[in-house]
Coordinates of C-alpha atoms in Angstrom, one line a residue:
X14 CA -2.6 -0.1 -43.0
X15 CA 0.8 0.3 -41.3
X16 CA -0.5 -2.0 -38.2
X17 CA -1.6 -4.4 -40.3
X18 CA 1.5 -4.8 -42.4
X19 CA 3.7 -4.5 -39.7
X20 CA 1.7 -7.7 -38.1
X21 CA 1.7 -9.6 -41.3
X22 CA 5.5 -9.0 -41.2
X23 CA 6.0 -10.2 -37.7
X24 CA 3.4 -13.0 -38.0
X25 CA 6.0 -14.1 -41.2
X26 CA 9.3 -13.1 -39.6
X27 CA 7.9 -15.6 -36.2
X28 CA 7.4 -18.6 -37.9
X29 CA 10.1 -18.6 -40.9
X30 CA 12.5 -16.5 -40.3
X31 CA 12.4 -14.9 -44.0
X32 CA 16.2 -13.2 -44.1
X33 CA 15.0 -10.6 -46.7
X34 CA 13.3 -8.4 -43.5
X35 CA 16.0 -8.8 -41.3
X36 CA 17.8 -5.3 -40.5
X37 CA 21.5 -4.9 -40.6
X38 CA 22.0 -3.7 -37.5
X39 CA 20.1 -3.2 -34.3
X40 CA 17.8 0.7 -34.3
X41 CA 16.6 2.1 -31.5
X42 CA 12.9 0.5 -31.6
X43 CA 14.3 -3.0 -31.4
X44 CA 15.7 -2.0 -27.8
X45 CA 12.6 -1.0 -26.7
X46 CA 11.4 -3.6 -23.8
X47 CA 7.3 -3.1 -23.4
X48 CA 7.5 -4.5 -20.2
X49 CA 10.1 -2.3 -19.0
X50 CA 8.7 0.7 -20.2
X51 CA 5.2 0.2 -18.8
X52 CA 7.0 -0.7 -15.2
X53 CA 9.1 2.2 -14.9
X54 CA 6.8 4.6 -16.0
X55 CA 4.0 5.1 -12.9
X56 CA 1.7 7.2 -15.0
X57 CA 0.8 4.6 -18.1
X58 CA -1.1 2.7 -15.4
X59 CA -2.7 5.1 -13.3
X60 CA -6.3 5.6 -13.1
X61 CA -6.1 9.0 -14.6
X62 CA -6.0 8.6 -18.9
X63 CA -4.4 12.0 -18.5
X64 CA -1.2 10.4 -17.5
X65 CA -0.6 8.9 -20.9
X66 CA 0.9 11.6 -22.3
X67 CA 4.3 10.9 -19.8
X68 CA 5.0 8.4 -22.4
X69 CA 8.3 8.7 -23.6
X70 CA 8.2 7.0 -26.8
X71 CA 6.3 7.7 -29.9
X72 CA 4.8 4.0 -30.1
X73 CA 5.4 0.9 -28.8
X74 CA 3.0 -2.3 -29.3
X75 CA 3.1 -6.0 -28.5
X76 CA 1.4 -9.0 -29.9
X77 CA 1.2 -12.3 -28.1
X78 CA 0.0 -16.0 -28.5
X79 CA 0.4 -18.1 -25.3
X80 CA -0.4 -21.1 -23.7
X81 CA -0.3 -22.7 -20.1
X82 CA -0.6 -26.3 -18.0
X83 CA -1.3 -26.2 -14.2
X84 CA -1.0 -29.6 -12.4
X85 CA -0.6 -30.1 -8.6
X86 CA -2.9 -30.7 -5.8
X87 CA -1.6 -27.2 -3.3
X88 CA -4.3 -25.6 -4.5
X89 CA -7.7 -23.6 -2.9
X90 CA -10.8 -25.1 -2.4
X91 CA -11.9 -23.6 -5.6
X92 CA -9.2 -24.0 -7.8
X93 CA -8.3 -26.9 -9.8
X94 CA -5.4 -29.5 -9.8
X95 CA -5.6 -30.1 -13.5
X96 CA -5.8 -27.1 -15.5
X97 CA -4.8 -25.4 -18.7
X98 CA -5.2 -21.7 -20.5
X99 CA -4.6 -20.3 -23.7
X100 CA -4.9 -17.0 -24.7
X101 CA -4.1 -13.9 -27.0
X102 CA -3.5 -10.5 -26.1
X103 CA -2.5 -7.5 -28.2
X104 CA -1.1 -4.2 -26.5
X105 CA 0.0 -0.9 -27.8
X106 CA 0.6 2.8 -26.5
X107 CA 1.2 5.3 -29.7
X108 CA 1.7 9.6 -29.3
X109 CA 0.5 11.3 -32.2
X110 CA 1.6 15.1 -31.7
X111 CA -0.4 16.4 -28.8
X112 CA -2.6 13.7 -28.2
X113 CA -1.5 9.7 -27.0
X114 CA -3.4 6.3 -27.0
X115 CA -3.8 3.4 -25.1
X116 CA -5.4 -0.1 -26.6
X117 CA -5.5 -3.5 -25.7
X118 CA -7.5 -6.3 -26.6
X119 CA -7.3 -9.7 -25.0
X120 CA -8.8 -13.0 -24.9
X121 CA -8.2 -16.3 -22.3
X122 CA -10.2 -19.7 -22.4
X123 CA -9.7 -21.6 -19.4
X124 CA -10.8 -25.1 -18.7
X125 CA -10.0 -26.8 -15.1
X126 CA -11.2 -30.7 -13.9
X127 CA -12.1 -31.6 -10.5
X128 CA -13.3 -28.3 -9.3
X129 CA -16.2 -27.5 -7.0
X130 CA -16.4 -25.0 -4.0
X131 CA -17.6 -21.6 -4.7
X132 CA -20.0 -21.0 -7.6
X133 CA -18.9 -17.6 -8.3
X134 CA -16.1 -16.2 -10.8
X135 CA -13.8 -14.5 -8.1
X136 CA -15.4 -15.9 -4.3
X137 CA -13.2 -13.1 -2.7
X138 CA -14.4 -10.7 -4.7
X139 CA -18.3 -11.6 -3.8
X140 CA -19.9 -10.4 -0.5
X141 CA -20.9 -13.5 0.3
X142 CA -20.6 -17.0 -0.9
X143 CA -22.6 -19.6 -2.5
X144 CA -20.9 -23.0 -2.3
X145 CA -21.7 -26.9 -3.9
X146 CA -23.0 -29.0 -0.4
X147 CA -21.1 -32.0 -1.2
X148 CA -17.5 -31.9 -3.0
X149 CA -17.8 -35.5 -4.3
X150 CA -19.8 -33.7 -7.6
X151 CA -16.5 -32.2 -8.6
X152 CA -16.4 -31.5 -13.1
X153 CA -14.6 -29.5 -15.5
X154 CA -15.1 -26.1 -15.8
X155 CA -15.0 -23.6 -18.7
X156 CA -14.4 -19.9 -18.3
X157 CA -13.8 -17.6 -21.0
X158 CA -12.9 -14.2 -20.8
X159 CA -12.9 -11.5 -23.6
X160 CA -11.4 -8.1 -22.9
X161 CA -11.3 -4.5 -24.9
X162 CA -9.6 -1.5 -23.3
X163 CA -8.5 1.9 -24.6
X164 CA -7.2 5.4 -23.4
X165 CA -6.5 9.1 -24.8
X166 CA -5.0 12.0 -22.8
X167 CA -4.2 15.6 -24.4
X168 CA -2.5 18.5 -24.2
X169 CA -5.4 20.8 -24.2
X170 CA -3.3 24.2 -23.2
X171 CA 0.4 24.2 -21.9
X172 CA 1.0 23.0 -18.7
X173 CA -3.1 21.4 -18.7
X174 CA -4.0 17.8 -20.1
X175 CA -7.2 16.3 -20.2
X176 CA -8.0 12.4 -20.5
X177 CA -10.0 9.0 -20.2
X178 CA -9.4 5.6 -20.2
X179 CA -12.4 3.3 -20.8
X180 CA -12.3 -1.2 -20.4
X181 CA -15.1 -3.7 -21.1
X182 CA -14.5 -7.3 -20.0
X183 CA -17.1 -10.1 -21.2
X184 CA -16.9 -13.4 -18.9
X185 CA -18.7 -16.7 -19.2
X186 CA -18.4 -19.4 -16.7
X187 CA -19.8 -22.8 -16.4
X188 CA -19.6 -26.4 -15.0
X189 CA -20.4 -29.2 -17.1
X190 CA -21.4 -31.7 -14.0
X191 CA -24.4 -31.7 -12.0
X192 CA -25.4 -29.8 -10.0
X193 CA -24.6 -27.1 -13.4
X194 CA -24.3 -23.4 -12.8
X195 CA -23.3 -21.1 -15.7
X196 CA -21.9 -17.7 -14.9
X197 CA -21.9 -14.5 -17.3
X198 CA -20.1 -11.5 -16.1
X199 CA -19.9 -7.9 -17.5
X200 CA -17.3 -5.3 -16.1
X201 CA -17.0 -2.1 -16.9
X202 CA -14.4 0.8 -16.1
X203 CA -14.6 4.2 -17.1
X204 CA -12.2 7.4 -15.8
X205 CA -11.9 10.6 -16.5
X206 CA -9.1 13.3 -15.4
X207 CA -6.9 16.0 -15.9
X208 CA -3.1 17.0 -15.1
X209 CA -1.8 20.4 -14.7
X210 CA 1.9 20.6 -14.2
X211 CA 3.6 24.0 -12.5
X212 CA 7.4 24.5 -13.5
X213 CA 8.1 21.6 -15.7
X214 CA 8.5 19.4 -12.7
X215 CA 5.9 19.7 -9.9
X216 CA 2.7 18.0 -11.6
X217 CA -1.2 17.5 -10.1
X218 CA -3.9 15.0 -11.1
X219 CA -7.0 14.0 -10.3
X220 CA -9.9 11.7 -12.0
X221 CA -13.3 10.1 -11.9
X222 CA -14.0 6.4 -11.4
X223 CA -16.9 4.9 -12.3
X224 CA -17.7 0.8 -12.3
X225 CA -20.3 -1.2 -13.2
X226 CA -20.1 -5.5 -13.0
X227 CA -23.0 -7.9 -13.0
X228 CA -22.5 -11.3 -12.3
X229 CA -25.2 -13.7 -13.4
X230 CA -25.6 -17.1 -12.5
X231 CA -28.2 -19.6 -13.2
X232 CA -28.3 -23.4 -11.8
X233 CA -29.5 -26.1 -13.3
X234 CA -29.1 -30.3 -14.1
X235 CA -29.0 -32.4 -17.2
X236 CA -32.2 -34.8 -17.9
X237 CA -34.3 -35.8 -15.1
X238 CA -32.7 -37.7 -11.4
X239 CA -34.1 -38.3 -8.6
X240 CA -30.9 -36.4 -6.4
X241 CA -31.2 -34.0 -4.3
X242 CA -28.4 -31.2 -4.4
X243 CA -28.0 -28.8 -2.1
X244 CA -25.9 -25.4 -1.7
X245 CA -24.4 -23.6 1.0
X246 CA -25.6 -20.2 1.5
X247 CA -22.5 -19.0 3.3
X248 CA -22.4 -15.3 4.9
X249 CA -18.7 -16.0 5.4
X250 CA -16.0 -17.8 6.4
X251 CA -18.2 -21.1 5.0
X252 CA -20.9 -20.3 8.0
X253 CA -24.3 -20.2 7.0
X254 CA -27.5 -21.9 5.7
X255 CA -28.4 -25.0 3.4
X256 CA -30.5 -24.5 0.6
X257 CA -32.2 -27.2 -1.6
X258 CA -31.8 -26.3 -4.9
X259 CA -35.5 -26.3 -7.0
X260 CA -37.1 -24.5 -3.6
X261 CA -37.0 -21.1 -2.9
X262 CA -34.7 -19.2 -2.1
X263 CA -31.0 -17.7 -3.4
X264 CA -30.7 -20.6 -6.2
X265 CA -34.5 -21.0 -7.0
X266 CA -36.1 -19.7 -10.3
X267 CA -35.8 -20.5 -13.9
X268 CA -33.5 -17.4 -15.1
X269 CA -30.0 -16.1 -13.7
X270 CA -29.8 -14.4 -10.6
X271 CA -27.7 -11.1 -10.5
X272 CA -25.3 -10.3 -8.1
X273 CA -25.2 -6.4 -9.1
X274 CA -22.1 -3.7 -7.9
X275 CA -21.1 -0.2 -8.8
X276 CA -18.1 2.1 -7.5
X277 CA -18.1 5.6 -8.0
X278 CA -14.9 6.9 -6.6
X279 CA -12.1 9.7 -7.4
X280 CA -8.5 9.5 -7.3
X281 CA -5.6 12.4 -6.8
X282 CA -2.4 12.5 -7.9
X283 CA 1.0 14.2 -7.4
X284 CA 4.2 13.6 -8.9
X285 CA 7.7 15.4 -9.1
X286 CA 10.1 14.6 -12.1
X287 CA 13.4 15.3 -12.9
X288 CA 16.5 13.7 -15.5
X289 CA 17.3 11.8 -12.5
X290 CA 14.6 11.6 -10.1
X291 CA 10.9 10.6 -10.9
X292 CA 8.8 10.7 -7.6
X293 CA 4.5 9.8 -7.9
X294 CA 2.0 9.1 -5.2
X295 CA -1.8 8.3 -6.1
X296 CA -4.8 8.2 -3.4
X297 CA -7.5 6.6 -4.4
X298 CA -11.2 6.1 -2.9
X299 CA -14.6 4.2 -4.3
X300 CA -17.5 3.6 -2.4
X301 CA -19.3 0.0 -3.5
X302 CA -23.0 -0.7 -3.5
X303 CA -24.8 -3.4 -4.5
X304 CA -27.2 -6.6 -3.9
X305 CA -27.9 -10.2 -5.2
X306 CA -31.4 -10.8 -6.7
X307 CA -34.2 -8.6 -8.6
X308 CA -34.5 -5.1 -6.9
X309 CA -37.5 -4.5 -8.6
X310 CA -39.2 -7.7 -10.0
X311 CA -42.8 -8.7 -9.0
X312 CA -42.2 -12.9 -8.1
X313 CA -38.8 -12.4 -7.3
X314 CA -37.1 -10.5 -4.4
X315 CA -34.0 -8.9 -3.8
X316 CA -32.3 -11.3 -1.1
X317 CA -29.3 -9.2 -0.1
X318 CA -27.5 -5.4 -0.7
X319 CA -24.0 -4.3 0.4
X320 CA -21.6 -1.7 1.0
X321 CA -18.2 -0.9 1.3
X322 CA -15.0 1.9 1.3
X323 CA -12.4 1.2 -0.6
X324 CA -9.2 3.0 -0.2
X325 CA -6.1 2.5 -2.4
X326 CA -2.0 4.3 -2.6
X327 CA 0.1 3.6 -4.9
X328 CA 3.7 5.0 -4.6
X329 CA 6.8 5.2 -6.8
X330 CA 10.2 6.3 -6.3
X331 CA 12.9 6.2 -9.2
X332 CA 16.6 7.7 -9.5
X333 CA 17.9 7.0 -13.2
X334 CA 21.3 7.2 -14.6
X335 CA 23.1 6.9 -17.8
X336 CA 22.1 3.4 -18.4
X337 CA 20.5 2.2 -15.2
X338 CA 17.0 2.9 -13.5
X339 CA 16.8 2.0 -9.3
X340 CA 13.2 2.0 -8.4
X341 CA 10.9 1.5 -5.5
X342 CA 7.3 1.2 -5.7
X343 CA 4.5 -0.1 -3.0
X344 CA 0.6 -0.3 -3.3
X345 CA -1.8 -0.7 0.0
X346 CA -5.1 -1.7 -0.8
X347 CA -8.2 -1.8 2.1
X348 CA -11.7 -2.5 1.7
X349 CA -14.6 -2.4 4.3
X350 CA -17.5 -4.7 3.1
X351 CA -20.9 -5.1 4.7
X352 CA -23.5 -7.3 3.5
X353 CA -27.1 -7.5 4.8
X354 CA -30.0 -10.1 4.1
X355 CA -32.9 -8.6 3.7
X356 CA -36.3 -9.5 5.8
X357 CA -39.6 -10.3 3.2
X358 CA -42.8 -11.5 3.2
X359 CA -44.3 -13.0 -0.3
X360 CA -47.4 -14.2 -1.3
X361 CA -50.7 -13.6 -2.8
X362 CA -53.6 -10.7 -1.6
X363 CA -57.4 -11.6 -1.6
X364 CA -57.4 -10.6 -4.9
X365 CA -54.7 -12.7 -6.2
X366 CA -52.1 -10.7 -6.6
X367 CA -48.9 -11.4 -6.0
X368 CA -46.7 -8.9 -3.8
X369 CA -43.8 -8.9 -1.8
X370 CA -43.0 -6.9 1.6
X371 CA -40.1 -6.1 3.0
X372 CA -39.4 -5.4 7.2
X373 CA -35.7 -4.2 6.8
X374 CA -32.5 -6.0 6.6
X375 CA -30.0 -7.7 9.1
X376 CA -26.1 -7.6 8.4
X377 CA -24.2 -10.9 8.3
X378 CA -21.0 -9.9 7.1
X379 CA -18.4 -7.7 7.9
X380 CA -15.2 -8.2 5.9
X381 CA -12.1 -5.8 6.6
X382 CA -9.3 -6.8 3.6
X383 CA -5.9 -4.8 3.7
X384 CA -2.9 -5.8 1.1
X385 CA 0.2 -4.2 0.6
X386 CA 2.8 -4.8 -1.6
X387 CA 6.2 -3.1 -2.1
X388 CA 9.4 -4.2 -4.5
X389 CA 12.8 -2.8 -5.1
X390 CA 14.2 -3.3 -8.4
X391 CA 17.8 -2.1 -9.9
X392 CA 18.3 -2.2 -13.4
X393 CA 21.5 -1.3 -15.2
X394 CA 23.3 -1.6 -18.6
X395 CA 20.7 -0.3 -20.3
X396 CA 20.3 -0.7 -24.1
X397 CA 18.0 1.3 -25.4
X398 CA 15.5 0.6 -23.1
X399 CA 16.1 -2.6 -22.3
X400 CA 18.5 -3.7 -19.3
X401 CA 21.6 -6.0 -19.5
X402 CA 20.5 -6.8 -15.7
X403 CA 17.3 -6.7 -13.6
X404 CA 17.5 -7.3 -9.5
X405 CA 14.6 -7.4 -7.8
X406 CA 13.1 -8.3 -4.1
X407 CA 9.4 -7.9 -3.5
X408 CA 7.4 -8.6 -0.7
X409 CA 3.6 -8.7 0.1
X410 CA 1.8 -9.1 3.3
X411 CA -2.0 -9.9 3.4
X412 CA -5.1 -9.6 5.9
X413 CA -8.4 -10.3 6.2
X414 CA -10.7 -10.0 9.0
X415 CA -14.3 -11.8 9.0
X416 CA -17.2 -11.9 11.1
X417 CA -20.1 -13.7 9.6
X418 CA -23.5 -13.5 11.4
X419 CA -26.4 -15.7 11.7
X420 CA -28.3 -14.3 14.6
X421 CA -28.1 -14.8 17.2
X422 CA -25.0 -16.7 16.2
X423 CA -21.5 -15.4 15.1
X424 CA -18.3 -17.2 13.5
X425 CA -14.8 -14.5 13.9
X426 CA -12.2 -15.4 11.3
X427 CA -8.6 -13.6 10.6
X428 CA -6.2 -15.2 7.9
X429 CA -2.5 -13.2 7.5
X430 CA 0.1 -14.1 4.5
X431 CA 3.3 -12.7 4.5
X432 CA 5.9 -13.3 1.0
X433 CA 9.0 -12.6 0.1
X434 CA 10.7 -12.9 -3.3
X435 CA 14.1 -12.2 -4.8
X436 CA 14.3 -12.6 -8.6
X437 CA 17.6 -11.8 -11.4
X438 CA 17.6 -11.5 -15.1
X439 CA 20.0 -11.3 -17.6
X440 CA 20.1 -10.0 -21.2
X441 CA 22.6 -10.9 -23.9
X442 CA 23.0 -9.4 -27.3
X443 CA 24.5 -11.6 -30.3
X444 CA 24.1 -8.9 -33.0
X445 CA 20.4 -9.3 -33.9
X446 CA 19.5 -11.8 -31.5
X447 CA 18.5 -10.9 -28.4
X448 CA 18.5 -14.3 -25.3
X449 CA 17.1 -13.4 -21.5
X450 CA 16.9 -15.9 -18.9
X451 CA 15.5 -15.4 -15.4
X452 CA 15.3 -17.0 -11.8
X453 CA 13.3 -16.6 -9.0
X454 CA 12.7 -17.5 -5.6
X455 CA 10.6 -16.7 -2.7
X456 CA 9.0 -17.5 0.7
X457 CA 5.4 -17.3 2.2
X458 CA 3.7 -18.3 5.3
X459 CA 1.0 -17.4 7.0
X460 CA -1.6 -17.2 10.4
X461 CA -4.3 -16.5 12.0
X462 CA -7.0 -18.7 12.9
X463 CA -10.0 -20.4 11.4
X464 CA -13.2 -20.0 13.5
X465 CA -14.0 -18.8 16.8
X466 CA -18.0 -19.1 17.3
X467 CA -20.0 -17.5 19.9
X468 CA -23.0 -16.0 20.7
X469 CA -24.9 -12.7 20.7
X470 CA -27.6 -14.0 23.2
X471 CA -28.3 -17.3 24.7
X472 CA -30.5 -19.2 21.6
X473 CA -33.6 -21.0 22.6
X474 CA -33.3 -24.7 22.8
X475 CA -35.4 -24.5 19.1
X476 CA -33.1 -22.2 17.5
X477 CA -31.4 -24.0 14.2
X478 CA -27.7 -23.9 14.7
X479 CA -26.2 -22.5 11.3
X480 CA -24.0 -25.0 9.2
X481 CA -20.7 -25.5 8.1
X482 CA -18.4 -25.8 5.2
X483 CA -15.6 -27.4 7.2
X484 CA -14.2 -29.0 4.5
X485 CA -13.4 -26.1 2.7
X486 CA -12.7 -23.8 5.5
X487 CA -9.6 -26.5 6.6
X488 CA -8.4 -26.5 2.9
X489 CA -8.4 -22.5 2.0
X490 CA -6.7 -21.9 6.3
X491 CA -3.8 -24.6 5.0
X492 CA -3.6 -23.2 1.4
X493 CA -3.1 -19.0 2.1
X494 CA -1.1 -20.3 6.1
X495 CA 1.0 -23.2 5.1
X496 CA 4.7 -22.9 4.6
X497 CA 5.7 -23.0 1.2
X498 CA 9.0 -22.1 -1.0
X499 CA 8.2 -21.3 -4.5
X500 CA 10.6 -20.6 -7.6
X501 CA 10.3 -19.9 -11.2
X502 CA 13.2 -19.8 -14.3
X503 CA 12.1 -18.4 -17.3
X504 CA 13.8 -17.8 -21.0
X505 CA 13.2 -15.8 -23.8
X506 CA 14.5 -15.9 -27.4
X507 CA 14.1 -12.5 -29.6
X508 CA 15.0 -12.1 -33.2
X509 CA 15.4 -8.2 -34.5
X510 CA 14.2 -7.3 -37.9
X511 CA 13.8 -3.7 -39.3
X512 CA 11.6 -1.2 -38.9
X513 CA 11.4 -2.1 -35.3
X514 CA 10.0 -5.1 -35.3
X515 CA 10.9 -8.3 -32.9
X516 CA 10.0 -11.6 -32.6
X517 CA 10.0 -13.6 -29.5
X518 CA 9.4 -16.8 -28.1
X519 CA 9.0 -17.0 -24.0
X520 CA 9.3 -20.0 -21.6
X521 CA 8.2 -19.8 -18.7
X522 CA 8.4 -23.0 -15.0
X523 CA 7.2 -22.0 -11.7
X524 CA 6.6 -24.2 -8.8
X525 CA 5.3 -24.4 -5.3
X526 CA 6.3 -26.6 -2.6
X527 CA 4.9 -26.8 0.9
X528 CA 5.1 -28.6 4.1
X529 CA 3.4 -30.1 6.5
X530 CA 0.1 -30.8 5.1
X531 CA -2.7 -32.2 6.4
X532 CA -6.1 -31.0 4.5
X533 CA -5.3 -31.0 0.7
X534 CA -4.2 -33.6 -1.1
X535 CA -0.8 -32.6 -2.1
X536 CA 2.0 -30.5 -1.5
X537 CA 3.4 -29.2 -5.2
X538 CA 2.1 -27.2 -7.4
X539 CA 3.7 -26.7 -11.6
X540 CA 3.0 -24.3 -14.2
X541 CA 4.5 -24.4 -17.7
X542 CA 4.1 -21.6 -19.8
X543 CA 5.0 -20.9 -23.6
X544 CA 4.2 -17.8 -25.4
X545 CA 4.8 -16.8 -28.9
X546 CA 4.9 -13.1 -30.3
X547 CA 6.1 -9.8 -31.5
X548 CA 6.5 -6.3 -31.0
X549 CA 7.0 -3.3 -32.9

C-alpha cells in the first residue's frame, strides 16, 4: 500500500507539480542517486543474491517512462537506419531487518525499417548464422521484450548469508516483409550462493549459475507468389550454404525451429572492505551446450549441437572519503564456442515407417571471443549520495577469432576494436531542485582482416565451392574497424518532494561519426533520448 501511494504521489508530483507535497527542505532520501549507488557498490550486481545484503540503504527504488529515435546509416548489417524504442522499467532494492530484496520489471517495444541480415535476435550471440540471400527484401521489424527479475540474500547466522537471485525475459521478434520470420525467445537465470565474512572485513562468496534460453523461429510468406527466397546457412564469418526456403533443410517445416542452450556454471568471490577502502574480485565459469532443431522428434532432426567455456572477472577497487568515492573497475569476458553439423540419413523403412539415422557430426565453427573493459571514475562533493562532480575515462578493447568450416574448405576471420572515452558531469542544487548536465567523448578504431580461405585437402574438380555473404561481411569489417569519434551531452531536471520522493525528466543526444567509408551508406549515426520518472 506504501508502494502504491508513493507512485500515485510521484506519478502526480511529475506531471503537475501539486505544491501541497513538496518538502521544505531537502532529507536525506532525496540525495540518494540509484545510479550511483548501484555503481559503487560491486556486490548489488554480482552473480551471487548473497551480496545484497552490502546494501547500504534501507530502500531505494526508481520508476521510469522513456522513449528513443535512432536515424543514421553507420550501422551493422543487421541493424537499422530508421528506428525508435519506448519502454518502462521499474527498479527497487529494499532491507527489511535481516533479509534484503532485489526487483525489477521492465518492458521495451522496438520497431526498426529497412533491416535484413541475420534472422536471429542477437547473431553474435548464436553459434552460427542464418541470413536473408538477397538484402533488396529489407522491412520493418518488431521486437518486444518483457522482463521480471528479483533477489533475496539473508543473514542466516553472524558472519554467514545465504541468497538467490532469479530473471525471466519474454522476447518476440518478427519481420513484417517477405520472406517473414517471427522469433520468440525465453531466458532464464537462476543463482544461488552464500557469503561468509571472517573479521568484519575479509569476506568469501561463492554461487550456482544455471541458464536456460530457447530461441524459436519460424519462416513464412504472405498469400501465394511465385518467388523464390533463399537463405544463407552461414557457419560463420557469412561462409556457408544456400538453402531454398519450402525444401528441406534448417528453414523447412511448418512449426518454429529451436535453437536450444543451457549454462551451468559457478562463480567465486572475494572481497576486503574498509571505511576507506572497498576491494572485490569475482571469477566466474559456465560451460554452454546446445543445438538447433528437434533432438528427439520423429520427421524432424536435430541439424546441429555446440559447446563452449566461458570464463568471466570482474574487479573493483574503491578508496572513499568524506564526500568523494575514486574507483576503478574492469571486466574480461572469453568464450570458446564450437559448433558441429550433424551427419543423417531420413527416410522411410519397408514398412513405412519413418526414421532417421545419424553417422556423427563434423565441426564448422570455432569462435574464440575475448572483451575487456576497464573505467576510472572520481567522484567528489558528495551530497548524500549523490556527487557535485563525476570524471570518468573508460576504455574497451574487443576480439574475435573465427574459423568457419565447410570441408574440405575453410574461411579464417579476426576482427579487433579498441575505445576510448572520457565523460564529466555536474550537479547543481537550487534548494529543491536538483539540474545535471553531462558530456562525453570518445574514440574507436579497429583491425583485423576479413577472410582468408584455404584448404584442408585439394577438392575434386566436382566439389561445390561454399557461398558467400560478401555483402554483409564488407559492411559488419567497416562498421566494428572504421574510424569513428562519438560524443553524447545529456541533462537532467529533478524536483524533491517529501518523504523522499523525486521527480525527474532526462535528455539524453549521442552521435557517431566516421571516416572513410566505402561499404555502408553513411557515415553518422543520432540517438535522441527522453525519459520521464521518479524515485523514492
Amino acid at each position: 500500500m506504501k508502494l502504491t501511494s508513493k507512485l500515485i504521489i510521484c506519478a502526480v508530483a511529475a506531471t503537475c507539480g501539486i505544491p501541497t507535497i513538496q518538502a521544505e527542505e531537502p532529507v536525506a532520501k532525496n540525495l540518494y542517486d540509484f545510479d550511483f549507488i548501484e555503481q559503487t557498490n560491486p556486490w548489488l550486481t554480482s552473480y551471487n543474491g548473497a551480496g545484497l545484503r552490502w546494501l547500504k540503504v534501507p530502500s531505494t527504488s526508481q520508476v521510469e517512462a522513456f522513449f528513443s529515435k535512432s536515424n543514421g546509416d553507420f550501422k551493422n548489417y543487421y541493424e537499422s537506419n530508421d528506428s525508435y524504442t519506448f519502454g518502462l522499467n521499474a527498479e527497487s532494492y529494499y532491507t527489511l531487518k535481516r533479509t534484503s530484496f532485489y526487483g525489477k520489471v521492465a518492458y521495451e517495444n522496438f520497431m526498426g525499417k529497412e533491416m535484413t541480415g541475420s534472422v536471429w535476435i542477437d547473431p553474435y550471440d548464436a553459434p552460427f548464422n542464418i541470413l536473408e540471400y538477397y538484402d533488396t527484401d529489407a522491412g520493418k521489424k518488431n521486437r518486444e521484450k518483457y522482463m521480471i527479475a528479483a533477489g533475496v540474500g539473508y543473514d542466516l547466522v553472524k558472519g554467514l548469508r545465504i541468497g538467490a537471485r532469479f530473471d525471466y525475459t519474454a522476447t518476440n521478434y518478427a519481420k513484417r516483409k517477405d520472406l517473414r520470420h517471427t522469433n520468440t525467445q525465453l531466458d532464464m537465470n537462476l543463482t544461488a550462493g552464500l557469503t561468509y565474512t571472517l573479521a568484519d572485513r575479509f569476506t568469501i562468496g561463492a554461487n550456482y549459475i544455471y541458464a536456460r534460453n530457447i530461441e524459436e523461429v519460424k519462416y513464412d510468406t504472405y498469400g501465394t507468389t511465385d518467388k523464390q527466397y533463399y537463405l544463407h546457412i552461414a557457419p560463420g564469418a557469412f561462409y556457408g550454404n544456400w538453402e531454398l526456403f519450402g525444401g528441406s533443410g534448417y528453414t523447412a517445416g511448418s512449426s518454429a525451429v529451436p535453437l536450444f542452450n543451457v549454462y551451468q556454471g559457478v562463480a567465486a568471490q572475494l572481497a576486503f572492505n574498509t571505511q576507506k577502502v572497498d576491494l572485490f574480485y569475482e571469477f566466474t565459469y559456465k560451460s554452454r551446450d546446445g543445438y538447433y532443431g528437434f533432438k528427439h522428434a520423429v520427421y524432424y532432426p536435430q541439424l546441429t549441437e555446440h559447446e563452449s567455456d566461458i570464463f568471466e572477472h570482474k574487479f573493483y577497487a574503491a578508496v572513499k572519503g568524506d564526500r568523494s568515492v575514486h574507483k576503478l573497475s574492469a571486466n574480461i569476458a572469453y568464450q570458446d564456442l564450437d559448433n558441429y553439423e550433424l551427419a543423417y540419413e531420413s527416410g522411410r523403412d519397408e514398412s513405412g515407417t519413418y526414421y532417421i539415422t545419424f553417422f556423427g557430426r563434423n565441426q564448422n565453427n570455432n569462435r574464440q571471443t575475448l572483451s575487456v573493459d576497464g573505467e576510472y571514475q572520481s567522484a567528489w562533493g558528495l551530497e548524500g549520495l549523490t556527487p557535485r562532480w563525476i570524471v570518468s575515462i573508460d576504455g574497451r578493447y574487443w576480439q574475435q577469432n573465427l574459423t568457419a568450416s565447410i570441408y574440405p574448405f575453410y574461411r579464417d576471420q579476426k576482427i579487433t576494436q579498441t575505445a576510448f572515452n572520457a565523460g564529466l558531469q555536474r550537479n547543481f542544487f537550487i534548494g529543491l531542485n536538483q539540474i545535471g548536465v553531462s558530456l562525453k567523448g570518445g574514440y574507436a578504431k579497429g583491425g583485423g582482416f576479413e577472410k582468408k580461405d584455404g584448404t584442408y585437402t585439394t577438392p575434386s574438380a566436382s566439389t561445390a565451392v561454399p557461398r558467400e555473404s560478401e555483402w554483409y561481411m564488407h559492411q559488419e569489417f567497416e562498421y566494428l574497424t572504421a574510424e569513428r569519434f562519438n560524443g553524447a551531452v545529456s541533462a537532467r531536471y529533478t524536483r524533491m518532494f517529501n518523504k523522499g520522493i523525486n521527480a525527474f525528466i532526462d535528455l539524453r543526444y549521442n552521435f557517431t561519426s566516421a571516416r572513410d567509408i566505402v561499404y555502408l551508406d553513411g557515415k553518422g549515426f543520432n540517438v535522441f533520448q527522453i525519459a520521464l520518472g521518479c524515485t523514492f
